Coordinates of C-alpha atoms in Angstrom, one line a residue:
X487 CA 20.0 22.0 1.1
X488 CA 22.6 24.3 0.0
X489 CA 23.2 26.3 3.4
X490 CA 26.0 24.6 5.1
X491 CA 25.7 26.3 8.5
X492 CA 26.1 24.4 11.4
X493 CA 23.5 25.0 13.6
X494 CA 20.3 22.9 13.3
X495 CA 17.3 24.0 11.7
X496 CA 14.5 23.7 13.6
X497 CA 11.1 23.8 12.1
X498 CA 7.9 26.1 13.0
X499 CA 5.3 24.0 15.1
X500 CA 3.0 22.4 12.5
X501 CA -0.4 21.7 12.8
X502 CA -0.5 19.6 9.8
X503 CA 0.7 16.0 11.1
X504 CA -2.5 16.0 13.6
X505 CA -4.6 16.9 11.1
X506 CA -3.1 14.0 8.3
X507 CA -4.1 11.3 11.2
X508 CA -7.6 12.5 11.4
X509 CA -7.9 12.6 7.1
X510 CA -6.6 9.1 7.3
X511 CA -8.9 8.0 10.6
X512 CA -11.7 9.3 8.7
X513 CA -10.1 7.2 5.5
X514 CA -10.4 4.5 7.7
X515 CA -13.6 4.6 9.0
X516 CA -15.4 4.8 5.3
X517 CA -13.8 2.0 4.3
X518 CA -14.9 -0.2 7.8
X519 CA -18.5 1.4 6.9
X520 CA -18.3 0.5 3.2
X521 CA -17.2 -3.4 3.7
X522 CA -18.3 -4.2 6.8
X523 CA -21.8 -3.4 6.3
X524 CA -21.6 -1.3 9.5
X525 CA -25.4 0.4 8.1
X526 CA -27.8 -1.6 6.2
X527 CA -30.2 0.1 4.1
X528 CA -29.5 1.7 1.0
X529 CA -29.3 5.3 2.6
X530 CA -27.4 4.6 5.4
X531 CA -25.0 2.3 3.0
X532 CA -23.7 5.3 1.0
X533 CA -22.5 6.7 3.9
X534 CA -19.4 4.5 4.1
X535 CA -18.7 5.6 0.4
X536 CA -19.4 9.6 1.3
X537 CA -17.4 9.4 4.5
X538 CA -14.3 7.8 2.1
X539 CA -14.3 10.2 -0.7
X540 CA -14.3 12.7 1.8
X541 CA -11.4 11.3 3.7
X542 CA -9.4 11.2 0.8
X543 CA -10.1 14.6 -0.3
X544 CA -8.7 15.8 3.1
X545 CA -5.5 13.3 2.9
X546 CA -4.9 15.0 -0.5
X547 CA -5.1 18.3 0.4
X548 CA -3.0 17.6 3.4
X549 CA -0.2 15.9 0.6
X550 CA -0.9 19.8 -1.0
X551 CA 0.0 21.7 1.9
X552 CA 2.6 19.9 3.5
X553 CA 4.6 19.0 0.7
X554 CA 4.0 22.6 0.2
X555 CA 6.1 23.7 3.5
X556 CA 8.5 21.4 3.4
X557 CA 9.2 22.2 -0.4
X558 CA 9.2 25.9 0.6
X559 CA 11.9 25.3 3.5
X560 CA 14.2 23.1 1.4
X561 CA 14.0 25.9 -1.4
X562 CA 15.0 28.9 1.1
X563 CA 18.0 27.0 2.3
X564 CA 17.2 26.3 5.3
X565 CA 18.7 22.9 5.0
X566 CA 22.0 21.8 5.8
X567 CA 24.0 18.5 6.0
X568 CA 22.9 17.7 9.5
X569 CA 19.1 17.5 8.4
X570 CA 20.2 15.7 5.3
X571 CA 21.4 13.1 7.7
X572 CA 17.8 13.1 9.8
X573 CA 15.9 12.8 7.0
X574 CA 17.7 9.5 5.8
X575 CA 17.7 8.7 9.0
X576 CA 13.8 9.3 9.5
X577 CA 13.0 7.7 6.0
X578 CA 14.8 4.6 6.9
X579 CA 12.8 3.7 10.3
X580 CA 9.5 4.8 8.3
X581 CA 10.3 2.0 6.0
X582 CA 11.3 -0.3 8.6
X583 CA 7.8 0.3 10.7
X584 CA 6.2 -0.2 6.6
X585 CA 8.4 -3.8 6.8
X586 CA 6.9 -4.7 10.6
X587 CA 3.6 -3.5 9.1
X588 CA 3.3 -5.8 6.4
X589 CA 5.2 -8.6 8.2
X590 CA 2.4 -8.7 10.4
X591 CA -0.1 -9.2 7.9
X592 CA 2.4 -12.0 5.9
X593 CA 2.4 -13.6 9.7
X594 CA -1.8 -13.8 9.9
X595 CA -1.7 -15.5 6.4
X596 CA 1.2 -17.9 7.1
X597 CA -0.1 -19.1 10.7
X598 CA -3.7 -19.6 8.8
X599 CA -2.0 -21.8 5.8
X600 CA 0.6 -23.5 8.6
X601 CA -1.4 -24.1 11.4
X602 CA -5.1 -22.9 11.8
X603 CA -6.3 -24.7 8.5
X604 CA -4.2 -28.0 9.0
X605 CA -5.3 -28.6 12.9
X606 CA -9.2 -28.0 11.7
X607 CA -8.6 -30.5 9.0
X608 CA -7.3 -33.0 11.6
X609 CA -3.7 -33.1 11.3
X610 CA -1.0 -33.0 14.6
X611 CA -3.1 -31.9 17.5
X612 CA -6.2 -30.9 15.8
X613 CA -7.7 -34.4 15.5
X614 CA -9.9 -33.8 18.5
X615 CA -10.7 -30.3 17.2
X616 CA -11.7 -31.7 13.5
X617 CA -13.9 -34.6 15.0
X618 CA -15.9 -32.6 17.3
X619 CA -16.3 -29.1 15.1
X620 CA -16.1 -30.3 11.8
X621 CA -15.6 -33.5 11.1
X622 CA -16.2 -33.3 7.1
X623 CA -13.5 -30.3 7.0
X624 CA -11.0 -30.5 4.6
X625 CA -7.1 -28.8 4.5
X626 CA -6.6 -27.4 1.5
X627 CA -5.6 -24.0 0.4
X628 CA -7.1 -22.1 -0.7
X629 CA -10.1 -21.8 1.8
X630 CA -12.5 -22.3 -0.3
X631 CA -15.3 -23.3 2.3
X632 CA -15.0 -22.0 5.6
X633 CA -16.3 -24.5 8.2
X634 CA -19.6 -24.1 9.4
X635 CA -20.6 -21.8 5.8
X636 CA -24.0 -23.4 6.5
X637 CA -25.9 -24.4 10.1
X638 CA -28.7 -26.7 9.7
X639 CA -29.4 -25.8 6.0
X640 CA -29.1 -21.8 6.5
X641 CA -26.4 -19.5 5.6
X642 CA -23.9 -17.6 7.8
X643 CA -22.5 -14.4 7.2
X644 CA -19.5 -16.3 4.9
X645 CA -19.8 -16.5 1.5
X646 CA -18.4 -19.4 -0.7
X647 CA -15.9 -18.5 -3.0
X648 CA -16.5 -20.0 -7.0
X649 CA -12.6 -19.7 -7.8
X650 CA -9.5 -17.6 -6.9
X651 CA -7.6 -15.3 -8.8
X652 CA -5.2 -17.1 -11.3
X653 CA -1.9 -15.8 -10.6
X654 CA -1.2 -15.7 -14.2
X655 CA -3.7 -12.9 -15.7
X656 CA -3.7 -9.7 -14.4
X657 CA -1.4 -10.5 -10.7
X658 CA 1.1 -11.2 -13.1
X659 CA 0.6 -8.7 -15.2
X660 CA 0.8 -6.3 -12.2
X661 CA 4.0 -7.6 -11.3
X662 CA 5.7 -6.9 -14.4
X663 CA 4.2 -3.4 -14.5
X664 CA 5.8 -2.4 -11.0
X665 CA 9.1 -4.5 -11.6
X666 CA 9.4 -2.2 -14.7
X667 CA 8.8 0.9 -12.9
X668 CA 11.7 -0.1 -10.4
X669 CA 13.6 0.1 -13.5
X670 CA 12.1 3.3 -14.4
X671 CA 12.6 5.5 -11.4
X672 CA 16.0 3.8 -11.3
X673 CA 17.0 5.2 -14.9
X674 CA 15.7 8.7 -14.0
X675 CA 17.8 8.3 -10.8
X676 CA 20.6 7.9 -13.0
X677 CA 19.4 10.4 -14.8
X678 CA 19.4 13.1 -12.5
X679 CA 22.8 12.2 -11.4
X680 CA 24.0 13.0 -14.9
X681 CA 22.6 16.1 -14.9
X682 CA 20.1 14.7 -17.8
X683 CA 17.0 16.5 -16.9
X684 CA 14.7 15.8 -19.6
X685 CA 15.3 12.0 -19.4
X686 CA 14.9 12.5 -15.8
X687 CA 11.6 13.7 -16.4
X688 CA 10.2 11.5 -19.2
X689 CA 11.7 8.1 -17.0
X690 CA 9.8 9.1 -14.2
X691 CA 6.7 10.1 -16.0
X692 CA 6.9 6.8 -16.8
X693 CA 7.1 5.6 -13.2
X694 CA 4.1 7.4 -12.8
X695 CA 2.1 6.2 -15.5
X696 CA 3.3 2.4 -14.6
X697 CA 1.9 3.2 -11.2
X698 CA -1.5 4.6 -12.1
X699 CA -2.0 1.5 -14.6
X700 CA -1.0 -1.1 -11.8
X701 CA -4.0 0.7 -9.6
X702 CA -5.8 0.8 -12.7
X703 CA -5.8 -3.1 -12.9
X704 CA -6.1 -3.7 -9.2
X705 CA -9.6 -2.0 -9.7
X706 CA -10.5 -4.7 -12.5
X707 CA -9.3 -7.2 -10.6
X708 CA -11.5 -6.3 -7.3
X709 CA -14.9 -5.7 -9.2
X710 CA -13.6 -9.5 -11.2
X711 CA -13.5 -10.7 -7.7
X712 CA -16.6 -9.2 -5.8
X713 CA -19.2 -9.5 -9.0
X714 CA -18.2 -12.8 -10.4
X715 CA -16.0 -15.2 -8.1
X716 CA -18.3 -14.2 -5.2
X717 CA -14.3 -12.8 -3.2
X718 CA -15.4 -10.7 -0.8
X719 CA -14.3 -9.5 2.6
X720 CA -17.1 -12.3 3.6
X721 CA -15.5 -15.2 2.5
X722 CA -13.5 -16.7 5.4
X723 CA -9.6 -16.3 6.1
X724 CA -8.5 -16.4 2.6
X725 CA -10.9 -13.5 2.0
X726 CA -10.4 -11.5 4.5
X727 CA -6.0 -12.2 4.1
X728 CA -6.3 -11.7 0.6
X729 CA -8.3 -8.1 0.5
X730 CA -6.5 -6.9 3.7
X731 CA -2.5 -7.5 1.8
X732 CA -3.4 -6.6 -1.4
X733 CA -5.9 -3.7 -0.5
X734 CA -3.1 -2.2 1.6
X735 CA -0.4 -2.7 -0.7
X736 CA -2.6 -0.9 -3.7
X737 CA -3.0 2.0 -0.9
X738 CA 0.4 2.1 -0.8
X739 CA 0.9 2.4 -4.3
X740 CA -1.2 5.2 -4.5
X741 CA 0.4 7.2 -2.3
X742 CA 3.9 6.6 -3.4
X743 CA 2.5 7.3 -7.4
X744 CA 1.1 10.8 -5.6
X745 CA 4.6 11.4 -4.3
X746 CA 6.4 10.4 -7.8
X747 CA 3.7 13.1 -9.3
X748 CA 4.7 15.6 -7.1
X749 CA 8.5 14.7 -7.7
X750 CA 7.6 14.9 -11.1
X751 CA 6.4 18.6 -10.8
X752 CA 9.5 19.4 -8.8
X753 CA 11.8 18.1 -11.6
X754 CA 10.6 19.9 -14.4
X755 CA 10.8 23.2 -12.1
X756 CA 14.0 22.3 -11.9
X757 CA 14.4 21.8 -8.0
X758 CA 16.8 18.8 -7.9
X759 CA 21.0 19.1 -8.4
X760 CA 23.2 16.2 -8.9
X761 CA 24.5 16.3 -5.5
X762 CA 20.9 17.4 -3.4
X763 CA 17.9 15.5 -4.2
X764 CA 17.1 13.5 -1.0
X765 CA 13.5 14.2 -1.6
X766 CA 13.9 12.1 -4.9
X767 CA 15.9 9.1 -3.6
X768 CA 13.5 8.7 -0.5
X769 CA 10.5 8.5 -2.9
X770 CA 12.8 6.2 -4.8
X771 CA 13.5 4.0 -1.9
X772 CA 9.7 4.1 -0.8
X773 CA 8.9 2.8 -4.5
X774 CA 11.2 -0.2 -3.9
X775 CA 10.0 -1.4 -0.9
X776 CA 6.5 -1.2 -2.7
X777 CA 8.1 -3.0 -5.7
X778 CA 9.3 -5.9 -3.0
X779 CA 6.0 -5.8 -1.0
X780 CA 4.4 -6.6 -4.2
X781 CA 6.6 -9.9 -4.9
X782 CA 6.2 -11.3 -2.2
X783 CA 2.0 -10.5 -2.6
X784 CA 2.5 -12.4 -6.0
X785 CA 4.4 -15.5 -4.8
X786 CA 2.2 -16.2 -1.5
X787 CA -1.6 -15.2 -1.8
X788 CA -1.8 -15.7 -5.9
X789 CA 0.8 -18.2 -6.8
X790 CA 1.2 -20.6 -4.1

């Protein structure tokens, strides 16, 4: 971002923003086929998986190539102060529709602890609703057993969970891993304001390496809950609120450790000055907002 000129730069038509939606729409669609059970038998269930792993292999090479053009752009100084300015400007409102994202997921779990689960268990205005659908329903929280887990002696399609998550094993763990890699990136923010380049590079291959263990765990944690606490996607409210925050956020995490990787890379090429490096401070910022994502993860679905 070097050239000062003051007309705009305006970028070649790019072909690669339609073709990151369809990588993530086919993400998306592995994963419904994987955990909703969209095809039964055991051929037809490993196409969820193949439809995934091939969704991510496209979303990775479309990280490749458009990183690539961009990086390329900001490199030939095409780049001036003006564009600075949209960037920030574009990063910011990215976050904010990550913030609305989330929020919206936070709301589904709060309105199911606040007032679905107390009006089926007969409290305010849901005495009428407890006595004639399920009068033996308790409120407590964790949802533990979802009304109507059994009709008439035979199972539905929920699951009863044996036990939750402690919040104090590996959530907590977790939270100290990505609290320290705050600090991390931080320090090799500092860093590169100092002109310090190999601390810069060993603080935020620490970033990196913070991030990959936090997925790392996360992993542990889901097999934990699907082979031996019987948590699965199947298990009511709490299930389905539980694997759709967390399951996001760890998505989320691996993208943003992709992007410190390939920030990484950059650094040690060299690419960054003290006084341009908005493509380090917006994967910076993106990192935080992950880092406060996750606390707010930690307090409401494990803790409280």
């Amino acid at each position: 971002m070097s050239n000062q000129q003051d007309t705009y730069f305006i970028p070649e038509p790019s072909k690669w923003p339609v073709l990151f939606s369809l990588a993530l729409f086919i993400v998306f669609c592995g994963t419904a086929s994987m955990f909703n059970y969209y095809l039964t038998n055991g051929e037809m269930a490993s196409f969820g998986s193949h439809l995934l792993l091939l969704g991510f292999v496209a979303v990775f090479y479309m990280f490749f190539v458009w990183f690539r053009d961009v990086i390329d752009e900001s490199l030939s100084g095409a780049y001036n102060q003006q564009v600075d300015i949209s960037f920030r400007w574009g990063m910011g409102w990215f976050i904010f529709s990550e913030v609305m994202f989330f929020a919206a997921f936070f709301g589904a779990l709060f309105y199911a602890r606040v007032y679905s689960v107390p009006w089926l268990g007969g409290e305010g205005s849901g005495a009428a609703t407890n006595e004639f659908l399920w009068p033996a329903f308790e409120n407590t929280w964790p949802l533990l057993l979802t009304p109507d887990m059994t009709i008439d002696g035979l199972s539905t399609k929920f699951t009863e969970i044996k036990e939750v998550i402690p919040a104090f094993g590996i959530p907590a763990i977790n939270t100290l891993i990505l609290l320290s890699s705050g600090a991390t990136v931080t320090f090799a923010h500092w860093a590169l304001k100092k002109g310090q380049r190999a601390a810069l590079c060993w603080w935020l291959f620490a970033t990196v390496l913070l991030g990959a263990v936090f997925i790392y765990l996360q992993g542990i944690e889901y097999v934990h809950a699907y082979h031996d606490l019987g948590l699965t996607l199947n298990s009511g409210i709490y299930g389905s609120t539980f694997f759709m925050l967390t399951g996001f956020h760890g998505f989320h995490v691996t993208m943003g450790a992709i992007m410190l990787t390939v920030i990484l890379l950059r650094c040690i090429q060299g690419h960054f000055t003290k006084e341009n490096h908005f493509a380090f401070e917006a994967v910076a910022w993106y990192w935080h907002f992950v880092d406060v994502v996750w606390l707010g993860l930690f307090i409401f679905v494990y803790w409280l």
